[in-house]
Short mmCIF file of C-alpha atoms and ligand atoms in Angstrom, two decimals:
data_model
loop_
_atom_site.label_atom_id
_atom_site.label_comp_id
_atom_site.label_asym_id
_atom_site.label_seq_id
_atom_site.Cartn_x
_atom_site.Cartn_y
_atom_site.Cartn_z
CA UNK A 1 18.91 76.41 -7.23
CA UNK A 2 16.98 73.15 -7.20
CA UNK A 3 16.26 71.75 -10.63
CA UNK A 4 12.65 70.96 -9.80
CA UNK A 5 11.91 69.12 -13.03
CA UNK A 6 14.81 66.77 -12.49
CA UNK A 7 13.85 66.04 -8.90
CA UNK A 8 10.25 65.51 -9.98
CA UNK A 9 11.29 63.12 -12.71
CA UNK A 10 13.67 61.25 -10.39
CA UNK A 11 11.50 60.90 -7.32
CA UNK A 12 7.84 61.14 -8.20
CA UNK A 13 5.57 58.59 -9.88
CA UNK A 14 2.60 60.47 -11.27
CA UNK A 15 -0.85 58.89 -11.74
CA UNK A 16 -2.18 57.64 -15.10
CA UNK A 17 1.24 58.35 -16.60
CA UNK A 18 3.14 56.03 -18.91
CA UNK A 19 6.59 55.87 -17.30
CA UNK A 20 8.71 54.92 -20.32
CA UNK A 21 8.00 57.85 -22.60
CA UNK A 22 7.02 60.33 -19.96
CA UNK A 23 7.26 64.01 -20.70
CA UNK A 24 8.42 66.65 -18.31
CA UNK A 25 5.58 67.73 -16.05
CA UNK A 26 4.56 71.35 -16.16
CA UNK A 27 5.58 73.08 -12.96
CA UNK A 28 2.62 75.07 -11.68
CA UNK A 29 3.70 77.76 -9.27
CA UNK A 30 0.30 79.25 -8.47
CA UNK A 31 -3.22 79.59 -9.76
CA UNK A 32 -5.97 82.14 -9.57
CA UNK A 33 -9.57 81.87 -10.69
CA UNK A 34 -9.60 79.63 -13.78
CA UNK A 35 -5.93 80.36 -14.57
CA UNK A 36 -2.88 78.19 -13.88
CA UNK A 37 0.58 79.79 -13.95
CA UNK A 38 3.81 77.90 -14.59
CA UNK A 39 7.44 78.62 -13.72
CA UNK A 40 8.19 79.75 -17.27
CA UNK A 41 5.70 82.58 -17.19
CA UNK A 42 2.96 80.81 -19.17
CA UNK A 43 -0.64 80.75 -18.13
CA UNK A 44 -3.26 78.15 -18.94
CA UNK A 45 -7.01 78.36 -18.72
CA UNK A 46 -8.18 75.37 -16.68
CA UNK A 47 -10.98 74.27 -19.03
CA UNK A 48 -11.55 70.95 -17.22
CA UNK A 49 -11.61 72.19 -13.63
CA UNK A 50 -8.49 70.20 -12.67
CA UNK A 51 -9.97 66.76 -13.16
CA UNK A 52 -13.49 68.06 -12.47
CA UNK A 53 -12.92 69.09 -8.87
CA UNK A 54 -12.70 72.85 -9.02
CA UNK A 55 -15.96 74.80 -8.84
CA UNK A 56 -15.19 78.41 -8.02
CA UNK A 57 -11.68 78.93 -9.35
CA UNK A 58 -8.31 78.21 -7.79
CA UNK A 59 -7.06 79.56 -4.48
CA UNK A 60 -10.46 81.09 -3.79
CA UNK A 61 -10.06 83.53 -0.89
CA UNK A 62 -13.28 82.47 0.86
CA UNK A 63 -12.32 78.80 0.78
CA UNK A 64 -8.70 79.57 1.74
CA UNK A 65 -9.90 81.61 4.72
CA UNK A 66 -12.33 78.92 5.84
CA UNK A 67 -9.54 76.33 5.78
CA UNK A 68 -7.10 78.63 7.57
CA UNK A 69 -9.60 79.58 10.26
CA UNK A 70 -10.41 75.92 10.86
CA UNK A 71 -6.72 74.90 10.82
CA UNK A 72 -6.07 77.25 13.72
CA UNK A 73 -8.89 75.68 15.76
CA UNK A 74 -8.87 71.95 15.00
CA UNK A 75 -7.12 70.35 12.05
CA UNK A 76 -8.15 66.74 12.62
CA UNK A 77 -9.75 64.42 15.11
CA UNK A 78 -10.79 60.76 15.14
CA UNK A 79 -14.35 60.69 13.83
CA UNK A 80 -15.45 57.80 16.05
CA UNK A 81 -16.38 58.96 19.52
CA UNK A 82 -15.67 62.57 18.55
CA UNK A 83 -17.44 65.05 16.34
CA UNK A 84 -16.88 68.68 15.34
CA UNK A 85 -18.58 71.76 14.02
CA UNK A 86 -17.55 71.66 10.32
CA UNK A 87 -18.84 68.08 9.90
CA UNK A 88 -22.12 69.00 11.57
CA UNK A 89 -22.56 72.23 9.64
CA UNK A 90 -21.80 70.50 6.35
CA UNK A 91 -24.29 67.69 7.01
CA UNK A 92 -26.94 70.20 7.99
CA UNK A 93 -26.33 72.30 4.90
CA UNK A 94 -26.00 69.44 2.44
CA UNK A 95 -28.87 67.21 3.56
CA UNK A 96 -31.78 69.42 2.40
CA UNK A 97 -30.04 69.97 -0.96
CA UNK A 98 -29.67 66.28 -1.78
CA UNK A 99 -31.92 64.77 -4.46
CA UNK A 100 -33.96 62.26 -2.48
CA UNK A 101 -35.08 61.26 1.01
CA UNK A 102 -31.68 60.93 2.58
CA UNK A 103 -31.35 60.85 6.33
CA UNK A 104 -27.71 60.01 7.07
CA UNK A 105 -24.35 61.18 5.81
CA UNK A 106 -21.29 58.95 5.99
CA UNK A 107 -18.00 60.75 5.45
CA UNK A 108 -14.90 59.37 3.79
CA UNK A 109 -12.07 61.01 1.92
CA UNK A 110 -12.35 60.72 -1.85
CA UNK A 111 -14.56 59.57 -4.70
CA UNK A 112 -13.39 55.96 -4.74
CA UNK A 113 -14.03 55.58 -1.02
CA UNK A 114 -17.47 57.17 -1.38
CA UNK A 115 -18.43 54.43 -3.87
CA UNK A 116 -16.72 51.69 -1.82
CA UNK A 117 -18.76 52.79 1.17
CA UNK A 118 -21.95 52.76 -0.92
CA UNK A 119 -21.27 49.21 -2.14
CA UNK A 120 -20.34 47.88 1.29
CA UNK A 121 -23.31 49.65 2.85
CA UNK A 122 -25.66 48.02 0.30
CA UNK A 123 -24.18 44.53 0.56
CA UNK A 124 -24.18 44.60 4.35
CA UNK A 125 -27.71 46.01 4.35
CA UNK A 126 -28.97 42.72 2.91
CA UNK A 127 -26.63 40.69 5.11
CA UNK A 128 -27.91 42.50 8.20
CA UNK A 129 -31.46 41.68 7.14
CA UNK A 130 -30.55 38.04 6.52
CA UNK A 131 -31.53 38.28 2.84
CA UNK A 132 -29.33 36.56 0.28
CA UNK A 133 -28.69 38.56 -2.86
CA UNK A 134 -25.72 37.73 -5.03
CA UNK A 135 -25.68 40.14 -7.88
CA UNK A 136 -24.57 43.71 -8.44
CA UNK A 137 -25.62 45.72 -11.44
CA UNK A 138 -23.62 48.43 -13.23
CA UNK A 139 -23.35 50.03 -16.66
CA UNK A 140 -20.87 49.23 -19.38
CA UNK A 141 -18.44 52.07 -19.79
CA UNK A 142 -18.80 53.12 -16.15
CA UNK A 143 -16.07 54.46 -13.90
CA UNK A 144 -16.49 54.45 -10.14
CA UNK A 145 -12.90 54.76 -8.94
CA UNK A 146 -9.58 52.94 -8.66
CA UNK A 147 -9.85 50.88 -5.47
CA UNK A 148 -10.82 47.22 -5.80
CA UNK A 149 -14.53 47.46 -5.12
CA UNK A 150 -14.81 50.59 -7.24
CA UNK A 151 -12.81 48.90 -10.03
CA UNK A 152 -15.05 45.85 -9.86
CA UNK A 153 -18.16 47.89 -10.63
CA UNK A 154 -16.30 49.87 -13.32
CA UNK A 155 -16.24 48.75 -16.92
CA UNK A 156 -13.53 46.25 -17.72
CA UNK A 157 -11.00 48.15 -19.79
CA UNK A 158 -7.44 49.44 -19.90
CA UNK A 159 -7.66 50.82 -16.35
CA UNK A 160 -8.60 47.43 -14.88
CA UNK A 161 -6.89 44.98 -17.26
CA UNK A 162 -4.17 43.77 -14.88
CA UNK A 163 -6.71 43.03 -12.16
CA UNK A 164 -9.51 41.22 -13.95
CA UNK A 165 -8.91 37.95 -12.11
CA UNK A 166 -9.24 39.70 -8.78
CA UNK A 167 -12.35 41.77 -9.34
CA UNK A 168 -15.70 40.57 -8.09
CA UNK A 169 -18.37 39.63 -10.56
CA UNK A 170 -20.79 42.30 -11.70
CA UNK A 171 -23.64 42.20 -14.22
CA UNK A 172 -22.98 44.94 -16.76
CA UNK A 173 -25.65 46.36 -19.00
CA UNK A 174 -25.69 49.06 -21.65
CA UNK A 175 -26.87 52.54 -20.81
CA UNK A 176 -30.49 52.93 -21.92
CA UNK A 177 -31.50 53.96 -25.44
CA UNK A 178 -34.98 54.05 -26.92
CA UNK A 179 -34.06 50.80 -28.73
CA UNK A 180 -32.79 48.75 -25.79
CA UNK A 181 -34.91 50.07 -22.91
CA UNK A 182 -37.44 47.25 -23.15
CA UNK A 183 -34.73 44.60 -23.09
CA UNK A 184 -32.94 46.24 -20.20
CA UNK A 185 -36.11 46.36 -18.13
CA UNK A 186 -36.79 42.71 -18.89
CA UNK A 187 -33.21 41.81 -17.95
CA UNK A 188 -33.53 43.60 -14.61
CA UNK A 189 -36.82 41.81 -13.93
CA UNK A 190 -35.23 38.46 -14.81
CA UNK A 191 -32.34 39.03 -12.41
CA UNK A 192 -34.94 40.44 -10.13
CA UNK A 193 -34.69 39.84 -6.45
CA UNK A 194 -31.17 38.47 -6.72
CA UNK A 195 -29.69 41.93 -7.24
CA UNK A 196 -28.37 43.71 -4.14
CA UNK A 197 -27.66 47.06 -5.74
CA UNK A 198 -27.33 49.01 -8.96
CA UNK A 199 -24.64 51.67 -9.23
CA UNK A 200 -24.76 54.28 -11.99
CA UNK A 201 -23.34 57.63 -13.01
CA UNK A 202 -26.54 59.55 -13.74
CA UNK A 203 -26.74 61.02 -17.26
CA UNK A 204 -22.99 61.47 -17.86
CA UNK A 205 -20.37 58.72 -17.71
CA UNK A 206 -17.29 60.78 -16.94
CA UNK A 207 -14.02 58.86 -17.23
CA UNK A 208 -15.67 56.46 -19.68
CA UNK A 209 -15.58 59.33 -22.18
CA UNK A 210 -18.22 61.89 -21.12
CA UNK A 211 -20.90 59.67 -22.60
CA UNK A 212 -24.38 61.09 -22.10
CA UNK A 213 -27.69 59.29 -21.97
CA UNK A 214 -31.32 60.15 -21.56
CA UNK A 215 -32.92 61.09 -18.25
CA UNK A 216 -36.40 59.75 -19.04
CA UNK A 217 -34.91 56.36 -19.96
CA UNK A 218 -32.79 56.21 -16.83
CA UNK A 219 -35.92 57.06 -14.90
CA UNK A 220 -37.64 53.99 -16.39
CA UNK A 221 -34.72 51.78 -15.41
CA UNK A 222 -34.77 53.16 -11.89
CA UNK A 223 -38.51 52.45 -11.70
CA UNK A 224 -37.88 48.83 -12.65
CA UNK A 225 -34.96 48.51 -10.24
CA UNK A 226 -37.07 49.88 -7.42
CA UNK A 227 -39.89 47.46 -8.20
CA UNK A 228 -37.32 44.69 -7.75
CA UNK A 229 -36.14 46.16 -4.44
CA UNK A 230 -32.70 46.89 -5.80
CA UNK A 231 -30.77 49.55 -3.91
CA UNK A 232 -30.08 52.37 -6.37
CA UNK A 233 -26.71 54.06 -5.91
CA UNK A 234 -26.18 57.32 -7.79
CA UNK A 235 -22.47 58.00 -8.20
CA UNK A 236 -22.56 61.79 -8.51
CA UNK A 237 -18.87 62.19 -7.74
CA UNK A 238 -18.47 63.99 -11.06
CA UNK A 239 -22.04 65.10 -11.91
CA UNK A 240 -22.72 66.68 -8.51
CA UNK A 241 -22.68 70.36 -7.60
CA UNK A 242 -24.05 71.94 -10.75
CA UNK A 243 -22.07 70.25 -13.52
CA UNK A 244 -25.16 69.07 -15.39
CA UNK A 245 -26.99 72.38 -15.00
CA UNK A 246 -28.91 71.25 -11.93
CA UNK A 247 -27.37 70.94 -8.48
CA UNK A 248 -27.42 67.14 -8.90
CA UNK A 249 -28.03 65.10 -12.04
CA UNK A 250 -30.51 62.95 -10.07
CA UNK A 251 -32.86 65.94 -10.08
CA UNK A 252 -33.62 65.19 -13.74
CA UNK A 253 -35.32 61.93 -12.74
CA UNK A 254 -38.47 61.34 -10.69
CA UNK A 255 -37.05 58.15 -9.15
CA UNK A 256 -34.43 59.13 -6.63
CA UNK A 257 -31.45 57.07 -5.50
CA UNK A 258 -31.36 55.29 -2.12
CA UNK A 259 -27.67 56.14 -1.80
CA UNK A 260 -25.71 59.01 -3.33
CA UNK A 261 -21.91 59.33 -3.62
CA UNK A 262 -20.24 62.73 -3.68
CA UNK A 263 -16.67 63.99 -3.82
CA UNK A 264 -14.71 66.03 -6.43
CA UNK A 265 -16.58 69.38 -6.31
CA UNK A 266 -17.73 68.82 -2.73
CA UNK A 267 -14.98 70.97 -1.18
CA UNK A 268 -14.90 73.29 -4.18
CA UNK A 269 -11.84 71.31 -5.23
CA UNK A 270 -9.53 72.43 -2.45
CA UNK A 271 -9.28 69.31 -0.29
CA UNK A 272 -10.21 65.64 -0.60
CA UNK A 273 -13.50 64.59 0.99
CA UNK A 274 -16.14 61.98 0.24
CA UNK A 275 -19.79 61.75 1.22
CA UNK A 276 -22.06 58.73 0.98
CA UNK A 277 -25.60 59.67 1.96
CA UNK A 278 -28.29 57.05 2.47
CA UNK A 279 -32.05 56.85 2.92
CA UNK A 280 -33.64 55.95 6.25
CA UNK A 281 -34.39 52.31 5.43
CA UNK A 282 -30.72 51.62 4.63
CA UNK A 283 -29.56 53.13 7.87
CA UNK A 284 -32.20 51.38 9.96
CA UNK A 285 -30.85 47.97 8.98
CA UNK A 286 -27.76 48.92 10.98
CA UNK A 287 -29.59 49.91 14.16
CA UNK A 288 -29.65 46.52 15.83
CA UNK A 289 -28.72 44.91 19.16
CA UNK A 290 -26.29 42.56 17.43
CA UNK A 291 -22.87 44.26 17.46
CA UNK A 292 -21.85 42.31 14.37
CA UNK A 293 -24.34 44.38 12.41
CA UNK A 294 -22.25 47.50 12.88
CA UNK A 295 -20.88 49.13 9.75
CA UNK A 296 -17.19 48.47 10.37
CA UNK A 297 -15.79 50.97 7.94
CA UNK A 298 -13.81 54.17 8.32
CA UNK A 299 -10.69 56.00 7.26
CA UNK A 300 -8.05 57.81 9.25
CA UNK A 301 -9.17 61.07 7.69
CA UNK A 302 -12.92 60.43 7.75
CA UNK A 303 -14.76 63.74 8.05
CA UNK A 304 -11.59 65.82 8.20
CA UNK A 305 -12.48 69.23 9.71
CA UNK A 306 -10.46 71.25 7.17
CA UNK A 307 -12.12 69.47 4.27
CA UNK A 308 -15.58 69.90 5.83
CA UNK A 309 -14.92 73.61 6.44
CA UNK A 310 -13.86 73.94 2.82
CA UNK A 311 -17.06 72.18 1.70
CA UNK A 312 -19.27 74.50 3.77
CA UNK A 313 -17.56 77.53 2.21
CA UNK A 314 -17.90 76.02 -1.26
CA UNK A 315 -21.63 75.32 -0.81
CA UNK A 316 -22.17 78.90 0.33
CA UNK A 317 -20.46 80.12 -2.82
CA UNK A 318 -22.43 77.70 -4.96
CA UNK A 319 -25.71 79.03 -3.61
CA UNK A 320 -24.96 82.65 -4.47
CA UNK A 321 -26.91 84.26 -7.27
CA UNK A 322 -23.63 85.00 -9.10
CA UNK A 323 -22.63 81.35 -9.17
CA UNK A 324 -26.07 80.13 -10.24
CA UNK A 325 -26.08 82.67 -13.07
CA UNK A 326 -22.62 81.55 -14.07
CA UNK A 327 -23.76 77.93 -14.36
CA UNK A 328 -26.60 79.13 -16.59
CA UNK A 329 -24.20 81.22 -18.65
CA UNK A 330 -21.86 78.27 -19.24
CA UNK A 331 -24.85 76.06 -20.09
CA UNK A 332 -26.08 78.55 -22.70
CA UNK A 333 -22.56 79.04 -24.01
CA UNK A 334 -22.24 75.28 -24.52
CA UNK A 335 -25.47 75.17 -26.51
CA UNK A 336 -24.20 77.90 -28.83
CA UNK A 337 -20.71 76.37 -29.07
CA UNK A 338 -22.27 73.06 -30.01
CA UNK A 339 -24.32 74.70 -32.75
CA UNK A 340 -21.25 76.53 -33.99
CA UNK A 341 -19.04 73.42 -34.09
CA UNK A 342 -21.83 71.40 -35.70
CA UNK A 343 -22.13 73.69 -38.69
CA UNK A 344 -18.39 73.88 -39.38
CA UNK A 345 -18.11 70.47 -40.94
CA UNK A 346 -15.20 69.48 -38.69
CA UNK A 347 -13.77 65.96 -38.42
CA UNK A 348 -15.66 65.31 -35.19
CA UNK A 349 -18.68 63.26 -34.15
CA UNK A 350 -21.18 62.86 -31.31
CA UNK A 351 -21.27 66.49 -30.32
CA UNK A 352 -23.15 66.68 -27.05
CA UNK A 353 -23.70 68.90 -24.09
CA UNK A 354 -25.43 68.83 -20.74
CA UNK A 355 -25.18 71.82 -18.43
CA UNK A 356 -21.57 72.90 -18.05
CA UNK A 357 -20.14 69.87 -19.87
CA UNK A 358 -19.55 69.77 -23.63
CA UNK A 359 -17.88 66.84 -25.42
CA UNK A 360 -17.23 65.31 -28.82
CA UNK A 361 -15.11 62.59 -30.39
CA UNK A 362 -12.36 63.27 -32.91
CA UNK A 363 -13.23 61.37 -36.01
CA UNK A 364 -9.98 59.42 -36.03
CA UNK A 365 -9.57 55.80 -35.06
CA UNK A 366 -11.58 53.96 -32.45
CA UNK A 367 -13.25 55.54 -29.45
CA UNK A 368 -10.90 54.43 -26.71
CA UNK A 369 -8.64 55.77 -24.02
CA UNK A 370 -5.45 54.74 -25.84
CA UNK A 371 -6.42 56.60 -29.01
CA UNK A 372 -3.73 59.30 -29.24
CA UNK A 373 -5.56 61.76 -31.49
CA UNK A 374 -6.69 63.76 -28.45
CA UNK A 375 -3.10 64.35 -27.40
CA UNK A 376 -2.38 66.38 -30.55
CA UNK A 377 -5.38 68.61 -29.87
CA UNK A 378 -4.27 68.95 -26.31
CA UNK A 379 -0.77 70.22 -27.24
CA UNK A 380 -2.31 72.64 -29.68
CA UNK A 381 -4.63 73.93 -26.96
CA UNK A 382 -1.75 74.28 -24.51
CA UNK A 383 0.10 76.44 -27.03
CA UNK A 384 -2.97 78.64 -27.08
CA UNK A 385 -2.98 78.75 -23.29
CA UNK A 386 -5.90 76.41 -22.71
CA UNK A 387 -5.61 73.28 -20.63
CA UNK A 388 -7.78 70.36 -21.69
CA UNK A 389 -7.00 66.70 -21.10
CA UNK A 390 -8.82 64.57 -23.67
CA UNK A 391 -9.88 61.04 -22.75
CA UNK A 392 -8.43 59.24 -25.76
CA UNK A 393 -10.15 60.86 -28.74
CA UNK A 394 -12.86 62.36 -26.56
CA UNK A 395 -12.36 66.09 -26.21
CA UNK A 396 -14.42 67.93 -23.64
CA UNK A 397 -14.68 71.05 -21.55
CA UNK A 398 -16.04 71.46 -18.03
CA UNK A 399 -14.74 74.79 -16.73
CA UNK A 400 -14.94 76.14 -13.19
CA UNK A 401 -17.99 78.35 -12.69
CA UNK A 402 -15.88 81.49 -12.24
CA UNK A 403 -15.02 81.67 -15.97
CA UNK A 404 -16.09 84.93 -17.55
CA UNK A 405 -17.40 85.65 -21.02
CA UNK A 406 -13.87 86.37 -22.37
CA UNK A 407 -12.60 83.05 -21.08
CA UNK A 408 -15.47 81.14 -22.63
CA UNK A 409 -14.60 82.79 -25.93
CA UNK A 410 -10.99 81.62 -25.54
CA UNK A 411 -12.24 78.04 -25.09
CA UNK A 412 -14.45 78.40 -28.16
CA UNK A 413 -11.63 79.72 -30.35
CA UNK A 414 -9.29 77.01 -29.14
CA UNK A 415 -11.77 74.29 -30.04
CA UNK A 416 -12.40 75.81 -33.46
CA UNK A 417 -8.68 76.20 -34.25
CA UNK A 418 -7.45 72.99 -32.66
CA UNK A 419 -9.82 70.72 -34.50
CA UNK A 420 -8.92 72.29 -37.84
CA UNK A 421 -5.20 71.67 -37.51
C1 PLP B 501 -13.50 60.55 -10.26
C2 PLP B 501 -14.61 59.65 -10.02
C3 PLP B 501 -14.56 58.68 -9.01
C4 PLP B 501 -13.34 58.45 -8.18
O1 PLP B 501 -13.01 59.56 -7.40
P1 PLP B 501 -11.52 59.71 -6.82
O2 PLP B 501 -11.61 60.87 -5.88
O3 PLP B 501 -10.65 59.99 -8.01
O4 PLP B 501 -11.18 58.45 -6.15
C5 PLP B 501 -15.68 57.91 -8.79
N1 PLP B 501 -16.78 58.06 -9.54
C6 PLP B 501 -16.87 58.97 -10.52
C7 PLP B 501 -18.14 59.12 -11.28
C8 PLP B 501 -15.78 59.79 -10.81
O5 PLP B 501 -15.86 60.67 -11.81
#
């Protein structure tokens, strides 16, 4: 019989994995609902939705059937000159749900490409209009993906260290607080008309450590940015599709983005797909006689029919009463878990929650990705059959919406026990 672990270790280079002291990867044979099963007969509760992509549980029959049915009809086609039903149905279904006056959907195939597209779309928007704008604005601590453009607008840190010389220049500012909001607004006004676009993860900075910030303050920043004619790009790759308690985090603000980036939960977590939706004025800058004003961007798998079919099925599931109630249940559970953890006098800080996300820092060392204190908690949780993957010393949960009451209790007990030890 094949020794799978050995072959894995010999042949495969896994992402975000230190290769010198690597541990054996857990061999997952199958998964169902929120549960992952390995080859040794263990099961793990997927408390972080497999890197935040899974919405309705694993191997969901409705999504599996939608993909299978589509695979038998049309698995892929060039998306220039051709179109197909799943892409059309998805656009039609998604458009009215989006938080803002969006009129066009541009497909790509993952989160990083959805932000790359948004950046290129914004920069070329000004170029097409013959307006010179040199600056791009982003938040400290942000994460927008691993490709070069996405890295450039992400915070400079351990993920980007080797590439700093090659990344384009971006003006970084802190996320708003009641103390700095005045200064931030002044800074945006000072940069003013020189800024092409502002990209932000609304309300929760995911990979940067599940950092949360205030909606009313972001709303003020967006107001200022809009006054300065800065294109506002909401990167909702992680926050989209119910994670923050609303369908999109941008719904918490009155000022809506001009461009929104979606991926991760878009297909329910079954297949890779990216969406970059834009408002009418962005699109119109591309409708010109001059052929050089075309948006020359695309990917081999742009608008893949299987991925689009999966996304349609996932959206239908998301809109069911059951799923909406489940999001509310997880949201309420998080509020009570937060209260419970807060009163236990545990060595943790910055307890916070928004919607289906709950996070805190272990009170050990500096808040950074290379802090190893999270790893100890993670092994403890795995022993208890709960899969979490702390970001440094930031521990968080963001379960798929199919988790039941019993499973939420398992997460709660794991957090209580793990932090003690
Ligand atoms: C994960 C993530 C990305 C990158 O998505 P990939 O599909 O991993 O390329 C971009 N932005 C945010 C906010 C993310 O959380």
